[in-house]
CSV table of C-alpha atoms in Angstrom, one decimal:
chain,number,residue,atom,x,y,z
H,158,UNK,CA,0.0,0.0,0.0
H,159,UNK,CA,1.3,3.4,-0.9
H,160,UNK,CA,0.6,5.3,2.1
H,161,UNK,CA,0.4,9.5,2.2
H,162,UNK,CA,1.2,10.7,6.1
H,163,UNK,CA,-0.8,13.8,6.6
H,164,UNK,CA,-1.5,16.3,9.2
H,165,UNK,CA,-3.4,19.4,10.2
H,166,UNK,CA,-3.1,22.8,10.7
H,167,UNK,CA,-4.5,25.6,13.4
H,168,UNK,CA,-8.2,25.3,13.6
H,169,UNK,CA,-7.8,21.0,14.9
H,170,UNK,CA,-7.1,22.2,18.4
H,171,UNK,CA,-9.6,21.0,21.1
H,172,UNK,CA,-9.3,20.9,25.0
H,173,UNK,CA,-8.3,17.2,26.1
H,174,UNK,CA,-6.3,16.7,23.0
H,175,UNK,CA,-3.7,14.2,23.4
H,176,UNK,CA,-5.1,13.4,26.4
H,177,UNK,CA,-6.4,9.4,25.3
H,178,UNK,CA,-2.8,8.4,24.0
H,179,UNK,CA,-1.4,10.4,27.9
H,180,UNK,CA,-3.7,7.6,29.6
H,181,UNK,CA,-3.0,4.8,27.6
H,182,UNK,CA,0.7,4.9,26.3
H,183,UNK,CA,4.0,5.8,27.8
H,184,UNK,CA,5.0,6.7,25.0
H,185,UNK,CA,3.2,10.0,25.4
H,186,UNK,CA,3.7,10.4,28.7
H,187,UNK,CA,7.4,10.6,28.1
H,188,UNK,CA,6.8,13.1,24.6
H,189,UNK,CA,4.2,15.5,26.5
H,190,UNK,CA,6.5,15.8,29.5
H,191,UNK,CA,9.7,16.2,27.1
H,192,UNK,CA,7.8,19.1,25.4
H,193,UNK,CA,6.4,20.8,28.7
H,194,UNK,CA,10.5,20.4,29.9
H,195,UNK,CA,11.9,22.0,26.2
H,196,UNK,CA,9.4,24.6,25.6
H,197,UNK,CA,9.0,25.6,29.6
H,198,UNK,CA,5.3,25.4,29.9
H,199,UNK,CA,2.9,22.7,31.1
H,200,UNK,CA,1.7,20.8,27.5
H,201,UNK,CA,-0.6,19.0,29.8
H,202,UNK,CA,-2.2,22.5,31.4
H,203,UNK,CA,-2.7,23.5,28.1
H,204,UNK,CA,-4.1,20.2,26.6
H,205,UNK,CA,-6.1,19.2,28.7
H,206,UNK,CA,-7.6,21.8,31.3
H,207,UNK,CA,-10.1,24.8,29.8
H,208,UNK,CA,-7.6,27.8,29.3
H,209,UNK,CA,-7.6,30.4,26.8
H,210,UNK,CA,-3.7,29.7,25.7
H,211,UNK,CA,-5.3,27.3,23.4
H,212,UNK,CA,-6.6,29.3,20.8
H,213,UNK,CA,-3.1,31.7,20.9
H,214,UNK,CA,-1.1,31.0,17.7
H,215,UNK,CA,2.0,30.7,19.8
H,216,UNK,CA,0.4,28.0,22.1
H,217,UNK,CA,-2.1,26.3,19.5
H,218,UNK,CA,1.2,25.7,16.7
H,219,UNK,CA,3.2,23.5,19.5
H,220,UNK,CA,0.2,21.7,21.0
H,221,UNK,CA,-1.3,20.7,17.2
H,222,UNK,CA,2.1,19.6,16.7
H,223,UNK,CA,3.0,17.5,19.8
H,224,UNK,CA,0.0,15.3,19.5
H,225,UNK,CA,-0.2,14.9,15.9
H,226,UNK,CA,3.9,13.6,16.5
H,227,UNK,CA,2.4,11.1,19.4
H,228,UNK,CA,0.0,9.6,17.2
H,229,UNK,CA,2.4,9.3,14.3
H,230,UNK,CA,5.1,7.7,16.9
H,231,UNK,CA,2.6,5.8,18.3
H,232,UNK,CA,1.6,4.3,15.3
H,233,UNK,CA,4.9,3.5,14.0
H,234,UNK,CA,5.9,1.6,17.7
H,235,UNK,CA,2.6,-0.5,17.4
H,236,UNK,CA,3.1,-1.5,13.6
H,237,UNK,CA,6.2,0.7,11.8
H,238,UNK,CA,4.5,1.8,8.8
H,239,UNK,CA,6.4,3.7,5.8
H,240,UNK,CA,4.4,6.7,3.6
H,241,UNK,CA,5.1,7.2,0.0
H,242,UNK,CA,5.1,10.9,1.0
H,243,UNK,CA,4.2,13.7,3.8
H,244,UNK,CA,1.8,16.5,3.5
H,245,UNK,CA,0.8,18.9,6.3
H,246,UNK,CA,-1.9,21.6,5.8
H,247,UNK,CA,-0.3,25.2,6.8
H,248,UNK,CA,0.9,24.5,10.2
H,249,UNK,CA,1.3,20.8,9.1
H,250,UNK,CA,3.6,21.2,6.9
H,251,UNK,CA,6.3,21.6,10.0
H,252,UNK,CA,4.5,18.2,11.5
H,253,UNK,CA,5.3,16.7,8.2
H,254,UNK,CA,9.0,17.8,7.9
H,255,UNK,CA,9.1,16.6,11.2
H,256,UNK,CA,8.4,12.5,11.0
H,257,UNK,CA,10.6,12.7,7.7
H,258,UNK,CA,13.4,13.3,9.8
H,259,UNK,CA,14.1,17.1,8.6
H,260,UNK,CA,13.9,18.6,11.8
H,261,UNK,CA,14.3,17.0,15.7
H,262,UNK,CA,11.4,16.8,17.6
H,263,UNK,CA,12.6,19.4,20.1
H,264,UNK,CA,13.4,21.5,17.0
H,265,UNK,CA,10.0,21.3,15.8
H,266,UNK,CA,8.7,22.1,19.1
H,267,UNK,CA,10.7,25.7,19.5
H,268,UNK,CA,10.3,26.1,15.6
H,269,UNK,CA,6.1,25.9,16.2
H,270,UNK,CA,5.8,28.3,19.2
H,271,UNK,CA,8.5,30.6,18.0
H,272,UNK,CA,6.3,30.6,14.7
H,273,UNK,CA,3.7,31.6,16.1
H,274,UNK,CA,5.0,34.2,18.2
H,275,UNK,CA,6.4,35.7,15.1
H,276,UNK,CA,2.9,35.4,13.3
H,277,UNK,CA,0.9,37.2,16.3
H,278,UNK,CA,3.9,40.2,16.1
H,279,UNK,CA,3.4,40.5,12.4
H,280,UNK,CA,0.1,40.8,12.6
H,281,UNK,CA,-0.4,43.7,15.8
H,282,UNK,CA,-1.8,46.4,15.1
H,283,UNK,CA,-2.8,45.6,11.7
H,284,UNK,CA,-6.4,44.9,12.1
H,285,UNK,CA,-5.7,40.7,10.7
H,286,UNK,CA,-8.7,38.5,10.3
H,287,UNK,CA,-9.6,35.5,8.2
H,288,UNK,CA,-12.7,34.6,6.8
H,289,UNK,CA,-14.5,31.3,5.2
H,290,UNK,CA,-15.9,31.4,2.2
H,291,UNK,CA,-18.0,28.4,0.6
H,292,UNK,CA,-19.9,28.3,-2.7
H,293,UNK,CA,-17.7,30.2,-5.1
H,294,UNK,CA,-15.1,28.9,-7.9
H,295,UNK,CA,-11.8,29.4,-7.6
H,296,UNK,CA,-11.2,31.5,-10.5
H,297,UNK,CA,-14.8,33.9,-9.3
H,298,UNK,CA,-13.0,34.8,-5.9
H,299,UNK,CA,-9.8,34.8,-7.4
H,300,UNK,CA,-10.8,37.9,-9.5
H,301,UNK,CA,-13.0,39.1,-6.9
H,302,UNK,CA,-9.9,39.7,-4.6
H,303,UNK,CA,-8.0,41.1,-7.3
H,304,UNK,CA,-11.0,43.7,-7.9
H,305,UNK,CA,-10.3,44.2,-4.3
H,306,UNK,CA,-7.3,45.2,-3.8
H,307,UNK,CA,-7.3,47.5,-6.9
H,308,UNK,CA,-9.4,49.1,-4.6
H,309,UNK,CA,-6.9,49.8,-1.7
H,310,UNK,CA,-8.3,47.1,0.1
H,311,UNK,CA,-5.8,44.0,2.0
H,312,UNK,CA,-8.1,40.8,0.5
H,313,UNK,CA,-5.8,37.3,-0.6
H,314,UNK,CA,-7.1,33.8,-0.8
H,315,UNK,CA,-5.5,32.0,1.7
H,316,UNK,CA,-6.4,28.4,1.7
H,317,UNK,CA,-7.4,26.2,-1.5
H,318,UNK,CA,-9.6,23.7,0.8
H,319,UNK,CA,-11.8,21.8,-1.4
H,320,UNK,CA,-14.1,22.9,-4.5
H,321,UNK,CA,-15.8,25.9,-3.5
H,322,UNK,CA,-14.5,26.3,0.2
H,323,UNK,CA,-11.6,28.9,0.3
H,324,UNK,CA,-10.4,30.7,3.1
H,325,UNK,CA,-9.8,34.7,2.4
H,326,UNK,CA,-6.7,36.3,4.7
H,327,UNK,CA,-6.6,40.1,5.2
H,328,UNK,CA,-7.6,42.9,7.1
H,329,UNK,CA,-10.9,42.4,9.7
H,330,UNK,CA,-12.4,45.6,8.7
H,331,UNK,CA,-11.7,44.8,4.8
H,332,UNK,CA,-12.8,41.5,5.0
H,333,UNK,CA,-16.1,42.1,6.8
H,334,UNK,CA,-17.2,45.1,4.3
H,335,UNK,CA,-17.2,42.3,1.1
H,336,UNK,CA,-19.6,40.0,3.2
H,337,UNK,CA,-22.7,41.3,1.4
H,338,UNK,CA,-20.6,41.8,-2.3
H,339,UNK,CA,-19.7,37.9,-2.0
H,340,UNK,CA,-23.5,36.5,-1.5
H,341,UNK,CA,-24.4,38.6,-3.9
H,342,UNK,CA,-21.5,37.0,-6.2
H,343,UNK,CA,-23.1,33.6,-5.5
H,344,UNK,CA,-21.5,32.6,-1.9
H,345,UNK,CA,-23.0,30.7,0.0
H,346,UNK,CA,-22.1,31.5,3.3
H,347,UNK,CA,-18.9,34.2,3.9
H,348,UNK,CA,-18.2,34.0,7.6
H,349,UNK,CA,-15.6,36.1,9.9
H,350,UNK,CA,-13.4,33.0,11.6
H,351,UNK,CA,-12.1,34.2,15.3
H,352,UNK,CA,-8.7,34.8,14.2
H,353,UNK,CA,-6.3,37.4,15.8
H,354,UNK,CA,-3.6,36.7,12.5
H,355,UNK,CA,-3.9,36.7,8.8
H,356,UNK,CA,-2.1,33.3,7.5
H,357,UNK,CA,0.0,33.0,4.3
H,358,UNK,CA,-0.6,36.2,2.8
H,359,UNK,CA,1.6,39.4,2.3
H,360,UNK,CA,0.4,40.7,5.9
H,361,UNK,CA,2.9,38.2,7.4
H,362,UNK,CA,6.0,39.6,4.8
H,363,UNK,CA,7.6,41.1,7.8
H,364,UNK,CA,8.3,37.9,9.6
H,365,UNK,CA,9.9,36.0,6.1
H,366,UNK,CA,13.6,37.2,7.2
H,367,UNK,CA,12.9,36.5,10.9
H,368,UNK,CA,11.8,32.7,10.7
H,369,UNK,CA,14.2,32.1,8.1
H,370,UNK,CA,17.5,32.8,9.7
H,371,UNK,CA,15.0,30.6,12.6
H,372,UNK,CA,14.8,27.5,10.7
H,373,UNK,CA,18.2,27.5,9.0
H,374,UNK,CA,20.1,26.5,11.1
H,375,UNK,CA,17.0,23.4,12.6
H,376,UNK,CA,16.6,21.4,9.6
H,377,UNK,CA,18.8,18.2,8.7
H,378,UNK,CA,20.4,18.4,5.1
H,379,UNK,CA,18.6,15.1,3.6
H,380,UNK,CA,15.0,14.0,4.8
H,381,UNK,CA,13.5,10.2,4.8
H,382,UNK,CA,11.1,10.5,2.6
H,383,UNK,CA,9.6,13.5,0.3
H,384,UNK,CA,7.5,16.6,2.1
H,385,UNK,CA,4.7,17.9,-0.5
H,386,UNK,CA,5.2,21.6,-0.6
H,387,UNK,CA,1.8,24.0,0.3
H,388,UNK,CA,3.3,26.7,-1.7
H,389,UNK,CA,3.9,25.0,-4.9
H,390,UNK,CA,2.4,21.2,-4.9
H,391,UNK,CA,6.0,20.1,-5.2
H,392,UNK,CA,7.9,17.3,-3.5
H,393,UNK,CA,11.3,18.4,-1.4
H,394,UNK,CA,13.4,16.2,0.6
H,395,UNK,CA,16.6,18.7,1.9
H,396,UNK,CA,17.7,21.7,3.8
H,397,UNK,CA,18.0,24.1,1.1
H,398,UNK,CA,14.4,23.5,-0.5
H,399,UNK,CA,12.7,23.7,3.1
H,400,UNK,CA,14.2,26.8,3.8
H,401,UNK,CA,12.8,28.6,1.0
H,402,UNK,CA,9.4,26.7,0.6
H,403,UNK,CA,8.3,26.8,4.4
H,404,UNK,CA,9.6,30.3,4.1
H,405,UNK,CA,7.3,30.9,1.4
H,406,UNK,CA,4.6,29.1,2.8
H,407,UNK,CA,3.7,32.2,5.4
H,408,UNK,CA,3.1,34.7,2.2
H,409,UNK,CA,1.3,32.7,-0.5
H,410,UNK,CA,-2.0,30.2,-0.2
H,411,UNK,CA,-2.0,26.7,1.0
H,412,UNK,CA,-3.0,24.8,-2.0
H,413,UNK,CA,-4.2,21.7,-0.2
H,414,UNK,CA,-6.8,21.2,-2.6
H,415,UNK,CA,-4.2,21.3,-5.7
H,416,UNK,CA,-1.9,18.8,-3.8
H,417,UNK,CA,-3.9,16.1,-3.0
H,418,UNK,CA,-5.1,16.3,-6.7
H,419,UNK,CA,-2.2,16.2,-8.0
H,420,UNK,CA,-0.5,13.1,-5.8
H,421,UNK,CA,-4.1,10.9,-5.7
H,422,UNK,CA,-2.8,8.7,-8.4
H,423,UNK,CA,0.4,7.5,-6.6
H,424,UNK,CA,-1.5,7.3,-3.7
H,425,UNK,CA,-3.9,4.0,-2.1
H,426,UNK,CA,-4.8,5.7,1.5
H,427,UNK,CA,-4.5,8.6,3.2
H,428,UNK,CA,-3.3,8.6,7.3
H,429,UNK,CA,-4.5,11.6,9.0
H,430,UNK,CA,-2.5,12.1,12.4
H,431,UNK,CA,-3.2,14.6,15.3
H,432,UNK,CA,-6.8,15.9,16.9
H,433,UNK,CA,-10.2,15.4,15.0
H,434,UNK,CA,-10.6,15.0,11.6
H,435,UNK,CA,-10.5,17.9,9.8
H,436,UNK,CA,-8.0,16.8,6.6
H,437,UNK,CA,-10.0,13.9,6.7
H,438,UNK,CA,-13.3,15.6,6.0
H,439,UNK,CA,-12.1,17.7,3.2
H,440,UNK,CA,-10.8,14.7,1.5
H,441,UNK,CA,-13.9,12.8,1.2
H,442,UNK,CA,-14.6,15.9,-1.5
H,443,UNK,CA,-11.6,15.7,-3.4
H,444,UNK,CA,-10.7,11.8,-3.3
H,445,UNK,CA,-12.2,8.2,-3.6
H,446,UNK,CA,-9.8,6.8,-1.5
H,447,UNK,CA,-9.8,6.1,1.9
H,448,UNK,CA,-8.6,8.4,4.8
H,449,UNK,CA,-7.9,7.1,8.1
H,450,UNK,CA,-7.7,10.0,10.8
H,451,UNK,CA,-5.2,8.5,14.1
H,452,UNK,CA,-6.6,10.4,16.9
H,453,UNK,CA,-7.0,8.4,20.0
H,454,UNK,CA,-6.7,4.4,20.9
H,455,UNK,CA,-10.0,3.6,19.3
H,456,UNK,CA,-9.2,5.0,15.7
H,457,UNK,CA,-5.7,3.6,16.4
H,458,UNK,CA,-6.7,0.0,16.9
H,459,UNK,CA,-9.5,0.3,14.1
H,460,UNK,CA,-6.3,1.3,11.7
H,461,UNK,CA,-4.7,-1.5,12.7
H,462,UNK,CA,-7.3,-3.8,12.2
H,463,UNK,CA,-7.7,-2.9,8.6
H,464,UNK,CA,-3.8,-4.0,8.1
């Protein structure tokens, strides 16, 4: 079976995340507590217990990456599985570099919060929102946003999800003034997401130099097996691509709808890791294959059953 390793982005996090594989494996035990030790606050505070750290870029970016690490480790110690290839969504991308040995997990841990951090100082004072928009083609918004900022105003696409469901990045304000423009274009629903940053769009340029010099120095100089690229659809495997394509990455749109097209053919099954099952919903629309999402021991052991 040609297996594609995939993992999500800001937006999976829940409170109690993790917390199933904490219970049930030592395993995670031993990786929560390594995290709470490198990154020098409690993983399992902010996992597990109501807080409002959660939902802050800077905490969200580690925790979405810890656990979607656990159940890929955990998975590989109860049946060692290889992937054709590696695909995150946004944030993912990191998680994906990660299990194809590109960067340590400790690495991957600092690179996620620091991310973050950088992301939230980019975007203060700048008024930066994101906002959903289902119903409308491609190339319809596409133009639409280019009318747009003819117009003065900050509007990008920012997330190629699925037919018809693209997330616009850009300014609140801006954003929330084209709500009535794009139902009357033929959306059908174009709604404000409680964001505090504008993801992977120019807003974020300020911060390209930043997590650059950041990352250089993290990432191994050959990875284990190829990373698809959410800037580009491309495949990379070493140093020198990373560093330009996750650098990339913040500025321009995650085409996770153009990737999965383009790789479906080499692919038999899709292996979601991390909290809920977001990738795995927007893949029911854009492939006939299957897609297992690894969340807890239940969907573990229902995996393995299918082996």
């Amino acid at each position: 079976m040609n297996y594609a390793f995939i993992f999500p982005g800001q937006g999976s996090q829940s409170i109690g995340m993790g917390k199933d594989f904490y219970d049930n494996f030592e395993l995670a035990k031993e990786l929560f507590h390594l995290a709470s030790d490198t990154l020098g606050f409690n993983m399992q505070e902010l996992c597990f217990q109501d807080n409002e750290k959660i939902n802050q870029t800077q905490y969200t970016q580690p925790a979405i990456f810890l656990v979607s690490y656990i159940a890929h480790s955990i998975l590989q110690e109860e049946s060692p599985l290889l992937a054709k290839l590696a695909l995150g969504h946004s944030l993912g991308e990191i998680s994906a570099v990660s299990v194809a040995n590109g960067l340590s997990f400790e690495d991957a841990l600092i690179l996620t919060h620091k991310r973050g951090l950088l992301m939230q100082q980019a975007c203060e004072g700048k008024d930066a929102g994101m906002m959903v928009i289902v119903g409308l083609d491609d190339a319809k918004l596409e133009h639409f946003c280019q009318e747009q900022q003819n117009n003065g105003k900050s509007i990008w696409c920012a997330n190629y999800n699925g037919d018809g469901q693209i997330v616009l990045a850009g300014k609140k304000a801006d954003l929330a003034s084209v709500e009535g423009s794009l139902k009357e274009l033929g959306a059908k629903r174009a709604l404000l997401l409680p964001m505090s940053v504008a993801s992977h769009c120019p807003l974020l340029s300020s911060m390209t130099e930043d997590f650059t010099k950041l990352i250089e120095p993290m990432l191994k100089e050959n990875f284990s097996l190829p990373v698809i690229s959410n800037a580009t659809t491309n495949s990379y495997d070493n140093k020198q691509d990373a560093i330009l394509l996750l650098s990339d990455q913040l500025t321009k749109p995650v085409l996770y709808k153009q990737s999965i097209q383009k790789i479906d053919s080499q692919i038999d099954a899709y292996i979601e890791f991390g909290c809920g099952n977001v990738l795995k919903g927007l893949n029911k629309r854009l492939s006939q294959k299957n897609t297992f999402s690894i969340t807890d021991t239940t969907s573990l052991k229902d995996f393995l059953a299918t082996l």
